[in-house]
């Protein structure tokens, strides 16, 4: 089991990097919209919404943007 993880570590770390980056990008965008005042009413009622949206939209961003560019990242 550990040998298989070691063999696939490059792929695992690449996917982890892409997922975490996608989350960070979406969180930054939502923070920008929050500073503009777009999320104030929603955030007052549901303070957890920014983190939850970041996770869900980050995974969607990863699927739509990250995965199609995965082959290019592996070639480098």
mmCIF file of N, CA and C in Angstrom:
data_model
loop_
_atom_site.group_PDB
_atom_site.id
_atom_site.type_symbol
_atom_site.label_atom_id
_atom_site.label_comp_id
_atom_site.label_asym_id
_atom_site.label_seq_id
_atom_site.Cartn_x
_atom_site.Cartn_y
_atom_site.Cartn_z
ATOM 1 N N UNK A 1 0.829 -1.199 0.000
ATOM 2 C CA UNK A 1 0.000 0.000 0.000
ATOM 3 C C UNK A 1 0.874 1.264 0.000
ATOM 4 N N UNK A 2 1.881 1.287 0.867
ATOM 5 C CA UNK A 2 2.747 2.468 0.935
ATOM 6 C C UNK A 2 3.546 2.618 -0.349
ATOM 7 N N UNK A 3 3.961 1.509 -0.933
ATOM 8 C CA UNK A 3 4.705 1.566 -2.193
ATOM 9 C C UNK A 3 3.845 2.163 -3.308
ATOM 10 N N UNK A 4 2.551 1.797 -3.327
ATOM 11 C CA UNK A 4 1.639 2.336 -4.340
ATOM 12 C C UNK A 4 1.447 3.845 -4.148
ATOM 13 N N UNK A 5 1.367 4.282 -2.896
ATOM 14 C CA UNK A 5 1.238 5.714 -2.615
ATOM 15 C C UNK A 5 2.491 6.449 -3.060
ATOM 16 N N UNK A 6 3.657 5.858 -2.791
ATOM 17 C CA UNK A 6 4.911 6.487 -3.197
ATOM 18 C C UNK A 6 5.012 6.579 -4.711
ATOM 19 N N UNK A 7 4.545 5.560 -5.414
ATOM 20 C CA UNK A 7 4.586 5.567 -6.875
ATOM 21 C C UNK A 7 3.663 6.634 -7.454
ATOM 22 N N UNK A 8 2.527 6.874 -6.805
ATOM 23 C CA UNK A 8 1.537 7.820 -7.315
ATOM 24 C C UNK A 8 1.602 9.173 -6.627
ATOM 25 N N UNK A 9 2.643 9.439 -5.845
ATOM 26 C CA UNK A 9 2.701 10.664 -5.059
ATOM 27 C C UNK A 9 2.649 11.914 -5.935
ATOM 28 N N UNK A 10 3.285 11.888 -7.081
ATOM 29 C CA UNK A 10 3.255 13.049 -7.976
ATOM 30 C C UNK A 10 1.844 13.395 -8.405
ATOM 31 N N UNK A 11 1.070 12.389 -8.719
ATOM 32 C CA UNK A 11 -0.321 12.600 -9.135
ATOM 33 C C UNK A 11 -1.173 13.073 -7.961
ATOM 34 N N UNK A 12 -0.968 12.463 -6.794
ATOM 35 C CA UNK A 12 -1.738 12.836 -5.596
ATOM 36 C C UNK A 12 -1.436 14.286 -5.215
ATOM 37 N N UNK A 13 -0.174 14.652 -5.211
ATOM 38 C CA UNK A 13 0.193 16.016 -4.809
ATOM 39 C C UNK A 13 -0.304 17.038 -5.829
ATOM 40 N N UNK A 14 -0.305 16.688 -7.106
ATOM 41 C CA UNK A 14 -0.795 17.599 -8.136
ATOM 42 C C UNK A 14 -2.290 17.855 -7.967
ATOM 43 N N UNK A 15 -3.058 16.791 -7.750
ATOM 44 C CA UNK A 15 -4.499 16.957 -7.546
ATOM 45 C C UNK A 15 -4.789 17.743 -6.269
ATOM 46 N N UNK A 16 -4.034 17.475 -5.219
ATOM 47 C CA UNK A 16 -4.211 18.213 -3.965
ATOM 48 C C UNK A 16 -3.931 19.691 -4.186
ATOM 49 N N UNK A 17 -2.865 19.991 -4.902
ATOM 50 C CA UNK A 17 -2.518 21.381 -5.196
ATOM 51 C C UNK A 17 -3.625 22.063 -5.989
ATOM 52 N N UNK A 18 -4.155 21.395 -6.994
ATOM 53 C CA UNK A 18 -5.199 21.988 -7.821
ATOM 54 C C UNK A 18 -6.487 22.224 -7.024
ATOM 55 N N UNK A 19 -6.853 21.277 -6.173
ATOM 56 C CA UNK A 19 -8.073 21.432 -5.369
ATOM 57 C C UNK A 19 -7.908 22.584 -4.383
ATOM 58 N N UNK A 20 -6.782 22.648 -3.685
ATOM 59 C CA UNK A 20 -6.567 23.712 -2.705
ATOM 60 C C UNK A 20 -6.460 25.078 -3.388
ATOM 61 N N UNK A 21 -5.835 25.126 -4.546
ATOM 62 C CA UNK A 21 -5.750 26.389 -5.285
ATOM 63 C C UNK A 21 -7.126 26.847 -5.746
ATOM 64 N N UNK A 22 -7.942 25.916 -6.197
ATOM 65 C CA UNK A 22 -9.302 26.256 -6.627
ATOM 66 C C UNK A 22 -10.108 26.824 -5.470
ATOM 67 N N UNK A 23 -9.979 26.196 -4.298
ATOM 68 C CA UNK A 23 -10.657 26.705 -3.107
ATOM 69 C C UNK A 23 -10.183 28.120 -2.791
ATOM 70 N N UNK A 24 -8.884 28.355 -2.828
ATOM 71 C CA UNK A 24 -8.334 29.671 -2.518
ATOM 72 C C UNK A 24 -8.779 30.746 -3.490
ATOM 73 N N UNK A 25 -8.841 30.402 -4.760
ATOM 74 C CA UNK A 25 -9.284 31.362 -5.779
ATOM 75 C C UNK A 25 -10.732 31.759 -5.533
ATOM 76 N N UNK A 26 -11.590 30.784 -5.300
ATOM 77 C CA UNK A 26 -12.999 31.076 -5.063
ATOM 78 C C UNK A 26 -13.175 31.849 -3.759
ATOM 79 N N UNK A 27 -12.431 31.494 -2.711
ATOM 80 C CA UNK A 27 -12.519 32.213 -1.446
ATOM 81 C C UNK A 27 -12.115 33.673 -1.634
ATOM 82 N N UNK A 28 -11.072 33.924 -2.430
ATOM 83 C CA UNK A 28 -10.640 35.295 -2.701
ATOM 84 C C UNK A 28 -11.709 36.065 -3.474
ATOM 85 N N UNK A 29 -12.335 35.421 -4.450
ATOM 86 C CA UNK A 29 -13.411 36.070 -5.197
ATOM 87 C C UNK A 29 -14.599 36.404 -4.298
ATOM 88 N N UNK A 30 -14.970 35.466 -3.435
ATOM 89 C CA UNK A 30 -16.072 35.731 -2.518
ATOM 90 C C UNK A 30 -15.711 36.825 -1.513
ATOM 91 N N UNK A 31 -14.461 36.895 -1.099
ATOM 92 C CA UNK A 31 -14.021 37.983 -0.218
ATOM 93 C C UNK A 31 -14.121 39.327 -0.935
ATOM 94 N N UNK A 32 -13.777 39.352 -2.210
ATOM 95 C CA UNK A 32 -13.907 40.572 -3.004
ATOM 96 C C UNK A 32 -15.371 41.006 -3.085
ATOM 97 N N UNK A 33 -16.257 40.048 -3.380
ATOM 98 C CA UNK A 33 -17.684 40.378 -3.444
ATOM 99 C C UNK A 33 -18.216 40.798 -2.078
ATOM 100 N N UNK A 34 -17.676 40.224 -1.031
ATOM 101 C CA UNK A 34 -18.079 40.609 0.325
ATOM 102 C C UNK A 34 -17.656 42.054 0.619
ATOM 103 N N UNK A 35 -16.446 42.427 0.196
ATOM 104 C CA UNK A 35 -15.982 43.796 0.389
ATOM 105 C C UNK A 35 -16.811 44.794 -0.418
ATOM 106 N N UNK A 36 -17.339 44.352 -1.554
ATOM 107 C CA UNK A 36 -18.207 45.208 -2.362
ATOM 108 C C UNK A 36 -19.604 45.328 -1.754
ATOM 109 N N UNK A 37 -19.928 44.471 -0.785
ATOM 110 C CA UNK A 37 -21.228 44.531 -0.131
ATOM 111 C C UNK A 37 -22.259 43.587 -0.704
ATOM 112 N N UNK A 38 -21.841 42.692 -1.594
ATOM 113 C CA UNK A 38 -22.796 41.782 -2.233
ATOM 114 C C UNK A 38 -23.253 40.645 -1.322
ATOM 115 N N UNK A 39 -22.442 40.285 -0.345
ATOM 116 C CA UNK A 39 -22.766 39.137 0.503
ATOM 117 C C UNK A 39 -23.147 39.527 1.928
ATOM 118 N N UNK A 40 -23.329 40.807 2.197
ATOM 119 C CA UNK A 40 -23.551 41.242 3.574
ATOM 120 C C UNK A 40 -24.809 40.649 4.192
ATOM 121 N N UNK A 41 -25.933 40.732 3.497
ATOM 122 C CA UNK A 41 -27.188 40.225 4.069
ATOM 123 C C UNK A 41 -27.147 38.710 4.244
ATOM 124 N N UNK A 42 -26.594 38.018 3.267
ATOM 125 C CA UNK A 42 -26.518 36.564 3.354
ATOM 126 C C UNK A 42 -25.582 36.161 4.491
ATOM 127 N N UNK A 43 -24.459 36.858 4.603
ATOM 128 C CA UNK A 43 -23.466 36.488 5.612
ATOM 129 C C UNK A 43 -23.957 36.754 7.035
ATOM 130 N N UNK A 44 -24.797 37.771 7.215
ATOM 131 C CA UNK A 44 -25.325 38.036 8.543
ATOM 132 C C UNK A 44 -26.247 36.916 9.009
ATOM 133 N N UNK A 45 -27.050 36.392 8.104
ATOM 134 C CA UNK A 45 -27.972 35.306 8.448
ATOM 135 C C UNK A 45 -27.270 33.956 8.533
ATOM 136 N N UNK A 46 -26.311 33.742 7.662
ATOM 137 C CA UNK A 46 -25.607 32.453 7.584
ATOM 138 C C UNK A 46 -24.097 32.711 7.518
ATOM 139 N N UNK A 47 -23.425 32.836 8.650
ATOM 140 C CA UNK A 47 -21.993 33.169 8.632
ATOM 141 C C UNK A 47 -21.112 32.083 8.007
ATOM 142 N N UNK A 48 -21.593 30.877 7.904
ATOM 143 C CA UNK A 48 -20.820 29.764 7.343
ATOM 144 C C UNK A 48 -20.905 29.700 5.825
ATOM 145 N N UNK A 49 -21.705 30.556 5.202
ATOM 146 C CA UNK A 49 -21.990 30.430 3.770
ATOM 147 C C UNK A 49 -20.749 30.654 2.898
ATOM 148 N N UNK A 50 -19.868 31.583 3.307
ATOM 149 C CA UNK A 50 -18.685 31.872 2.482
ATOM 150 C C UNK A 50 -17.770 30.655 2.379
ATOM 151 N N UNK A 51 -17.532 29.979 3.479
ATOM 152 C CA UNK A 51 -16.685 28.786 3.449
ATOM 153 C C UNK A 51 -17.321 27.651 2.683
ATOM 154 N N UNK A 52 -18.623 27.459 2.885
ATOM 155 C CA UNK A 52 -19.321 26.378 2.181
ATOM 156 C C UNK A 52 -19.365 26.629 0.680
ATOM 157 N N UNK A 53 -19.657 27.867 0.301
ATOM 158 C CA UNK A 53 -19.655 28.200 -1.125
ATOM 159 C C UNK A 53 -18.262 28.048 -1.728
ATOM 160 N N UNK A 54 -17.252 28.402 -0.956
ATOM 161 C CA UNK A 54 -15.881 28.266 -1.455
ATOM 162 C C UNK A 54 -15.529 26.808 -1.727
ATOM 163 N N UNK A 55 -15.953 25.928 -0.840
ATOM 164 C CA UNK A 55 -15.677 24.503 -1.044
ATOM 165 C C UNK A 55 -16.420 23.983 -2.265
ATOM 166 N N UNK A 56 -17.722 24.260 -2.337
ATOM 167 C CA UNK A 56 -18.530 23.740 -3.449
ATOM 168 C C UNK A 56 -18.110 24.345 -4.787
ATOM 169 N N UNK A 57 -17.989 25.658 -4.838
ATOM 170 C CA UNK A 57 -17.596 26.302 -6.095
ATOM 171 C C UNK A 57 -16.136 26.013 -6.435
ATOM 172 N N UNK A 58 -15.297 25.824 -5.416
ATOM 173 C CA UNK A 58 -13.903 25.451 -5.667
ATOM 174 C C UNK A 58 -13.788 24.083 -6.317
ATOM 175 N N UNK A 59 -14.593 23.128 -5.848
ATOM 176 C CA UNK A 59 -14.597 21.800 -6.485
ATOM 177 C C UNK A 59 -15.126 21.878 -7.910
ATOM 178 N N UNK A 60 -16.140 22.701 -8.119
ATOM 179 C CA UNK A 60 -16.665 22.891 -9.475
ATOM 180 C C UNK A 60 -15.606 23.543 -10.371
ATOM 181 N N UNK A 61 -14.907 24.536 -9.843
ATOM 182 C CA UNK A 61 -13.825 25.202 -10.570
ATOM 183 C C UNK A 61 -12.718 24.206 -10.911
ATOM 184 N N UNK A 62 -12.395 23.324 -9.966
ATOM 185 C CA UNK A 62 -11.385 22.288 -10.175
ATOM 186 C C UNK A 62 -11.801 21.352 -11.309
ATOM 187 N N UNK A 63 -13.065 20.959 -11.314
ATOM 188 C CA UNK A 63 -13.553 20.034 -12.345
ATOM 189 C C UNK A 63 -13.572 20.701 -13.717
ATOM 190 N N UNK A 64 -14.026 21.958 -13.769
ATOM 191 C CA UNK A 64 -14.179 22.637 -15.060
ATOM 192 C C UNK A 64 -12.846 23.176 -15.586
ATOM 193 N N UNK A 65 -12.022 23.747 -14.716
ATOM 194 C CA UNK A 65 -10.778 24.385 -15.153
ATOM 195 C C UNK A 65 -9.548 23.521 -14.879
ATOM 196 N N UNK A 66 -9.463 22.957 -13.684
ATOM 197 C CA UNK A 66 -8.258 22.239 -13.281
ATOM 198 C C UNK A 66 -8.024 20.940 -14.021
ATOM 199 N N UNK A 67 -9.044 20.106 -14.092
ATOM 200 C CA UNK A 67 -8.864 18.799 -14.723
ATOM 201 C C UNK A 67 -8.530 18.865 -16.215
ATOM 202 N N UNK A 68 -9.159 19.757 -16.995
ATOM 203 C CA UNK A 68 -8.764 19.827 -18.406
ATOM 204 C C UNK A 68 -7.318 20.259 -18.622
ATOM 205 N N UNK A 69 -6.742 21.001 -17.672
ATOM 206 C CA UNK A 69 -5.358 21.450 -17.802
ATOM 207 C C UNK A 69 -4.367 20.498 -17.136
ATOM 208 N N UNK A 70 -4.845 19.396 -16.639
ATOM 209 C CA UNK A 70 -3.995 18.452 -15.917
ATOM 210 C C UNK A 70 -2.933 17.823 -16.817
ATOM 211 N N UNK A 71 -3.279 17.496 -18.046
ATOM 212 C CA UNK A 71 -2.314 16.880 -18.942
ATOM 213 C C UNK A 71 -1.134 17.797 -19.204
ATOM 214 N N UNK A 72 -1.395 19.089 -19.350
ATOM 215 C CA UNK A 72 -0.303 20.038 -19.552
ATOM 216 C C UNK A 72 0.610 20.138 -18.353
ATOM 217 N N UNK A 73 0.049 20.034 -17.169
ATOM 218 C CA UNK A 73 0.867 20.104 -15.959
ATOM 219 C C UNK A 73 1.717 18.844 -15.793
ATOM 220 N N UNK A 74 1.204 17.695 -16.212
ATOM 221 C CA UNK A 74 1.964 16.452 -16.100
ATOM 222 C C UNK A 74 3.113 16.405 -17.096
ATOM 223 N N UNK A 75 2.972 17.079 -18.246
ATOM 224 C CA UNK A 75 4.012 17.065 -19.270
ATOM 225 C C UNK A 75 5.234 17.892 -18.878
ATOM 226 N N UNK A 76 5.085 18.786 -17.932
ATOM 227 C CA UNK A 76 6.208 19.656 -17.538
ATOM 228 C C UNK A 76 7.115 18.992 -16.583
#
